[in-house]
């Protein structure tokens, strides 16, 4: 279940806590996501910390798209409390937001930029949010570069994950079920 919550401040926190309470009561841990959760980005740290504990205890994940004009959840603080935080692209150029394009590597870069991530480790968190964390949040098992996993991936030229997030390359090789979607493409 994905609940989009745009409410800010204490009102938004009350809604988040109600969602966590209902998730726990219904035994839906790991099956509920709150998208946006802007309130987590504009309340004091002690409120974030207590709310993060409730989210972690209930098994509620948070999705952020790192919006340009809004406060958004403090990723590292939530992760430290045990909350699964992942990246999403809310839409693809619609009336609400003209910047969505479905490019999750670009989304990872925006999350890193907006979060002030400067180290390789933090940039790797932004990438994980757009890949493995997102897959786990929606219950997709066997995702990633693992033996036996489906051969769906995007290959790019970059010296490492942090560099790919900091400066997303435009050239990409997309492979689905082990087959290049553009056989002429080469990375």
mmCIF file of C-alpha atoms in Angstrom:
data_model
loop_
_atom_site.group_PDB
_atom_site.id
_atom_site.type_symbol
_atom_site.label_atom_id
_atom_site.label_comp_id
_atom_site.label_asym_id
_atom_site.label_seq_id
_atom_site.Cartn_x
_atom_site.Cartn_y
_atom_site.Cartn_z
ATOM 1 C CA UNK A 1 0.000 0.000 0.000
ATOM 2 C CA UNK A 2 1.397 3.374 -1.037
ATOM 3 C CA UNK A 3 0.017 6.408 0.757
ATOM 4 C CA UNK A 4 0.989 9.812 -0.626
ATOM 5 C CA UNK A 5 1.246 12.225 2.286
ATOM 6 C CA UNK A 6 1.969 15.867 1.535
ATOM 7 C CA UNK A 7 0.889 17.311 4.890
ATOM 8 C CA UNK A 8 3.651 19.314 6.528
ATOM 9 C CA UNK A 9 4.625 19.882 10.141
ATOM 10 C CA UNK A 10 2.972 18.373 13.188
ATOM 11 C CA UNK A 11 -0.241 17.602 11.271
ATOM 12 C CA UNK A 12 1.725 15.445 8.873
ATOM 13 C CA UNK A 13 3.547 13.746 11.748
ATOM 14 C CA UNK A 14 0.215 12.853 13.360
ATOM 15 C CA UNK A 15 -0.857 11.231 10.070
ATOM 16 C CA UNK A 16 2.432 9.313 9.824
ATOM 17 C CA UNK A 17 2.013 8.022 13.360
ATOM 18 C CA UNK A 18 -1.577 6.944 12.597
ATOM 19 C CA UNK A 19 -0.380 5.072 9.510
ATOM 20 C CA UNK A 20 2.325 3.337 11.561
ATOM 21 C CA UNK A 21 -0.224 2.425 14.243
ATOM 22 C CA UNK A 22 -2.699 0.975 11.714
ATOM 23 C CA UNK A 23 0.081 -0.893 9.905
ATOM 24 C CA UNK A 24 1.141 -2.549 13.150
ATOM 25 C CA UNK A 25 -2.454 -3.298 14.187
ATOM 26 C CA UNK A 26 -3.232 -4.946 10.832
ATOM 27 C CA UNK A 27 0.015 -6.925 10.672
ATOM 28 C CA UNK A 28 1.073 -5.225 7.441
ATOM 29 C CA UNK A 29 4.754 -4.672 8.272
ATOM 30 C CA UNK A 30 6.823 -4.442 5.099
ATOM 31 C CA UNK A 31 3.745 -3.824 2.945
ATOM 32 C CA UNK A 32 3.116 -0.111 3.560
ATOM 33 C CA UNK A 33 4.953 2.869 2.085
ATOM 34 C CA UNK A 34 4.441 6.548 2.759
ATOM 35 C CA UNK A 35 5.432 8.563 -0.299
ATOM 36 C CA UNK A 36 6.836 12.039 0.242
ATOM 37 C CA UNK A 37 6.251 12.383 4.015
ATOM 38 C CA UNK A 38 7.257 16.043 3.782
ATOM 39 C CA UNK A 39 6.501 16.531 7.466
ATOM 40 C CA UNK A 40 9.613 14.567 8.406
ATOM 41 C CA UNK A 41 11.701 17.317 6.804
ATOM 42 C CA UNK A 42 10.258 20.242 8.718
ATOM 43 C CA UNK A 43 9.979 19.172 12.343
ATOM 44 C CA UNK A 44 12.633 19.173 15.096
ATOM 45 C CA UNK A 45 15.096 16.284 15.320
ATOM 46 C CA UNK A 46 13.498 14.833 18.449
ATOM 47 C CA UNK A 47 10.155 14.557 16.616
ATOM 48 C CA UNK A 48 11.888 12.941 13.624
ATOM 49 C CA UNK A 49 13.595 10.463 15.952
ATOM 50 C CA UNK A 50 10.427 9.408 17.781
ATOM 51 C CA UNK A 51 8.510 9.161 14.508
ATOM 52 C CA UNK A 52 11.334 7.143 12.942
ATOM 53 C CA UNK A 53 11.169 4.650 15.817
ATOM 54 C CA UNK A 54 7.423 4.232 15.249
ATOM 55 C CA UNK A 55 7.958 3.726 11.508
ATOM 56 C CA UNK A 56 10.751 1.203 12.030
ATOM 57 C CA UNK A 57 8.739 -0.711 14.647
ATOM 58 C CA UNK A 58 5.730 -0.862 12.320
ATOM 59 C CA UNK A 59 7.766 -1.766 9.219
ATOM 60 C CA UNK A 60 6.615 1.265 7.221
ATOM 61 C CA UNK A 61 8.954 2.477 4.458
ATOM 62 C CA UNK A 62 9.385 6.044 3.198
ATOM 63 C CA UNK A 63 9.702 7.043 -0.473
ATOM 64 C CA UNK A 64 11.201 10.361 -1.466
ATOM 65 C CA UNK A 65 11.740 11.950 -4.841
ATOM 66 C CA UNK A 66 13.789 14.850 -3.393
ATOM 67 C CA UNK A 67 11.372 17.564 -4.540
ATOM 68 C CA UNK A 68 12.944 20.868 -5.458
ATOM 69 C CA UNK A 69 10.664 23.133 -3.458
ATOM 70 C CA UNK A 70 9.768 21.170 -0.327
ATOM 71 C CA UNK A 71 11.373 19.900 2.815
ATOM 72 C CA UNK A 72 11.801 16.144 2.597
ATOM 73 C CA UNK A 73 12.683 13.312 4.968
ATOM 74 C CA UNK A 74 16.185 13.271 6.492
ATOM 75 C CA UNK A 75 17.412 10.092 4.846
ATOM 76 C CA UNK A 76 20.413 9.251 7.010
ATOM 77 C CA UNK A 77 18.560 9.904 10.262
ATOM 78 C CA UNK A 78 15.669 7.640 9.231
ATOM 79 C CA UNK A 79 18.004 4.893 8.003
ATOM 80 C CA UNK A 80 19.933 5.029 11.285
ATOM 81 C CA UNK A 81 16.644 4.342 13.082
ATOM 82 C CA UNK A 82 15.982 1.299 10.889
ATOM 83 C CA UNK A 83 13.468 2.822 8.470
ATOM 84 C CA UNK A 84 13.685 1.647 4.846
ATOM 85 C CA UNK A 85 14.000 4.814 2.745
ATOM 86 C CA UNK A 86 13.980 4.568 -1.023
ATOM 87 C CA UNK A 87 13.720 6.731 -4.115
ATOM 88 C CA UNK A 88 10.860 7.073 -6.511
ATOM 89 C CA UNK A 89 9.881 9.160 -9.472
ATOM 90 C CA UNK A 90 6.436 10.451 -8.647
ATOM 91 C CA UNK A 91 5.320 10.973 -12.214
ATOM 92 C CA UNK A 92 6.448 11.471 -15.771
ATOM 93 C CA UNK A 93 5.982 15.104 -16.823
ATOM 94 C CA UNK A 94 2.388 15.652 -15.831
ATOM 95 C CA UNK A 95 0.362 18.665 -14.718
ATOM 96 C CA UNK A 96 1.692 18.361 -11.166
ATOM 97 C CA UNK A 97 5.399 18.172 -11.899
ATOM 98 C CA UNK A 98 7.121 18.716 -15.267
ATOM 99 C CA UNK A 99 10.488 17.260 -14.167
ATOM 100 C CA UNK A 100 9.708 13.545 -13.877
ATOM 101 C CA UNK A 101 11.430 11.465 -16.546
ATOM 102 C CA UNK A 102 11.722 7.983 -15.030
ATOM 103 C CA UNK A 103 15.536 8.181 -14.874
ATOM 104 C CA UNK A 104 16.347 6.678 -11.489
ATOM 105 C CA UNK A 105 20.072 7.433 -11.742
ATOM 106 C CA UNK A 106 19.190 11.103 -12.140
ATOM 107 C CA UNK A 107 16.811 10.749 -9.184
ATOM 108 C CA UNK A 108 19.682 9.315 -7.098
ATOM 109 C CA UNK A 109 21.783 12.344 -8.068
ATOM 110 C CA UNK A 110 19.005 14.737 -7.017
ATOM 111 C CA UNK A 111 18.610 12.944 -3.690
ATOM 112 C CA UNK A 112 22.353 13.162 -3.093
ATOM 113 C CA UNK A 113 22.427 16.818 -4.108
ATOM 114 C CA UNK A 114 19.446 17.821 -1.955
ATOM 115 C CA UNK A 115 20.748 15.787 0.992
ATOM 116 C CA UNK A 116 24.232 17.274 0.873
ATOM 117 C CA UNK A 117 25.831 13.877 0.222
ATOM 118 C CA UNK A 118 29.521 14.425 -0.549
ATOM 119 C CA UNK A 119 31.226 11.155 0.320
ATOM 120 C CA UNK A 120 31.345 8.022 -1.785
ATOM 121 C CA UNK A 121 29.504 6.122 0.956
ATOM 122 C CA UNK A 122 26.640 8.607 0.989
ATOM 123 C CA UNK A 123 26.400 8.706 -2.806
ATOM 124 C CA UNK A 124 26.247 4.894 -2.763
ATOM 125 C CA UNK A 125 23.284 5.174 -0.365
ATOM 126 C CA UNK A 126 21.527 7.431 -2.894
ATOM 127 C CA UNK A 127 22.131 4.811 -5.595
ATOM 128 C CA UNK A 128 20.885 1.983 -3.357
ATOM 129 C CA UNK A 129 17.746 4.028 -2.673
ATOM 130 C CA UNK A 130 16.999 4.045 -6.406
ATOM 131 C CA UNK A 131 17.846 0.378 -6.959
ATOM 132 C CA UNK A 132 18.021 -2.290 -4.270
ATOM 133 C CA UNK A 133 16.124 -0.374 -1.569
ATOM 134 C CA UNK A 134 13.330 0.495 -3.979
ATOM 135 C CA UNK A 135 13.052 -3.133 -5.134
ATOM 136 C CA UNK A 136 12.959 -4.378 -1.537
ATOM 137 C CA UNK A 137 10.322 -1.826 -0.569
ATOM 138 C CA UNK A 138 7.937 -3.148 -3.199
ATOM 139 C CA UNK A 139 8.689 -6.766 -2.323
ATOM 140 C CA UNK A 140 10.768 -7.617 -5.378
ATOM 141 C CA UNK A 141 13.004 -10.460 -4.289
ATOM 142 C CA UNK A 142 16.158 -11.591 -6.067
ATOM 143 C CA UNK A 143 16.837 -8.101 -7.393
ATOM 144 C CA UNK A 144 20.341 -6.927 -8.155
ATOM 145 C CA UNK A 145 23.548 -8.427 -9.440
ATOM 146 C CA UNK A 146 23.134 -11.768 -7.744
ATOM 147 C CA UNK A 147 23.562 -15.346 -8.950
ATOM 148 C CA UNK A 148 20.231 -16.538 -10.320
ATOM 149 C CA UNK A 149 18.741 -13.044 -10.477
ATOM 150 C CA UNK A 150 16.937 -11.948 -13.593
ATOM 151 C CA UNK A 151 19.317 -10.311 -16.066
ATOM 152 C CA UNK A 152 17.652 -6.897 -16.041
ATOM 153 C CA UNK A 153 20.145 -4.078 -15.635
ATOM 154 C CA UNK A 154 21.512 -0.814 -16.962
ATOM 155 C CA UNK A 155 25.240 -0.565 -17.724
ATOM 156 C CA UNK A 156 27.050 2.765 -17.810
ATOM 157 C CA UNK A 157 30.610 4.054 -18.097
ATOM 158 C CA UNK A 158 31.678 5.296 -14.686
ATOM 159 C CA UNK A 159 34.716 4.564 -12.519
ATOM 160 C CA UNK A 160 32.488 3.695 -9.556
ATOM 161 C CA UNK A 161 28.969 4.020 -8.137
ATOM 162 C CA UNK A 162 29.630 7.380 -6.481
ATOM 163 C CA UNK A 163 30.845 8.884 -9.751
ATOM 164 C CA UNK A 164 27.766 7.562 -11.570
ATOM 165 C CA UNK A 165 25.488 9.288 -9.051
ATOM 166 C CA UNK A 166 27.432 12.558 -8.933
ATOM 167 C CA UNK A 167 27.505 12.905 -12.738
ATOM 168 C CA UNK A 168 24.988 10.518 -14.331
ATOM 169 C CA UNK A 169 26.212 9.500 -17.789
ATOM 170 C CA UNK A 170 23.700 9.868 -20.597
ATOM 171 C CA UNK A 171 24.875 6.818 -22.574
ATOM 172 C CA UNK A 172 23.401 3.609 -21.212
ATOM 173 C CA UNK A 173 23.065 -0.001 -22.186
ATOM 174 C CA UNK A 174 19.679 -1.366 -21.085
ATOM 175 C CA UNK A 175 19.401 -5.147 -20.762
ATOM 176 C CA UNK A 176 16.155 -7.011 -20.081
ATOM 177 C CA UNK A 177 16.086 -10.769 -19.598
ATOM 178 C CA UNK A 178 19.709 -10.850 -20.710
ATOM 179 C CA UNK A 179 18.986 -9.168 -24.051
ATOM 180 C CA UNK A 180 20.090 -5.654 -24.956
ATOM 181 C CA UNK A 181 17.143 -3.458 -25.862
ATOM 182 C CA UNK A 182 19.421 -1.744 -28.357
ATOM 183 C CA UNK A 183 21.677 -4.394 -29.894
ATOM 184 C CA UNK A 184 23.785 -1.701 -31.588
ATOM 185 C CA UNK A 185 24.545 0.012 -28.251
ATOM 186 C CA UNK A 186 27.911 -0.489 -26.635
ATOM 187 C CA UNK A 187 29.262 0.926 -23.447
#
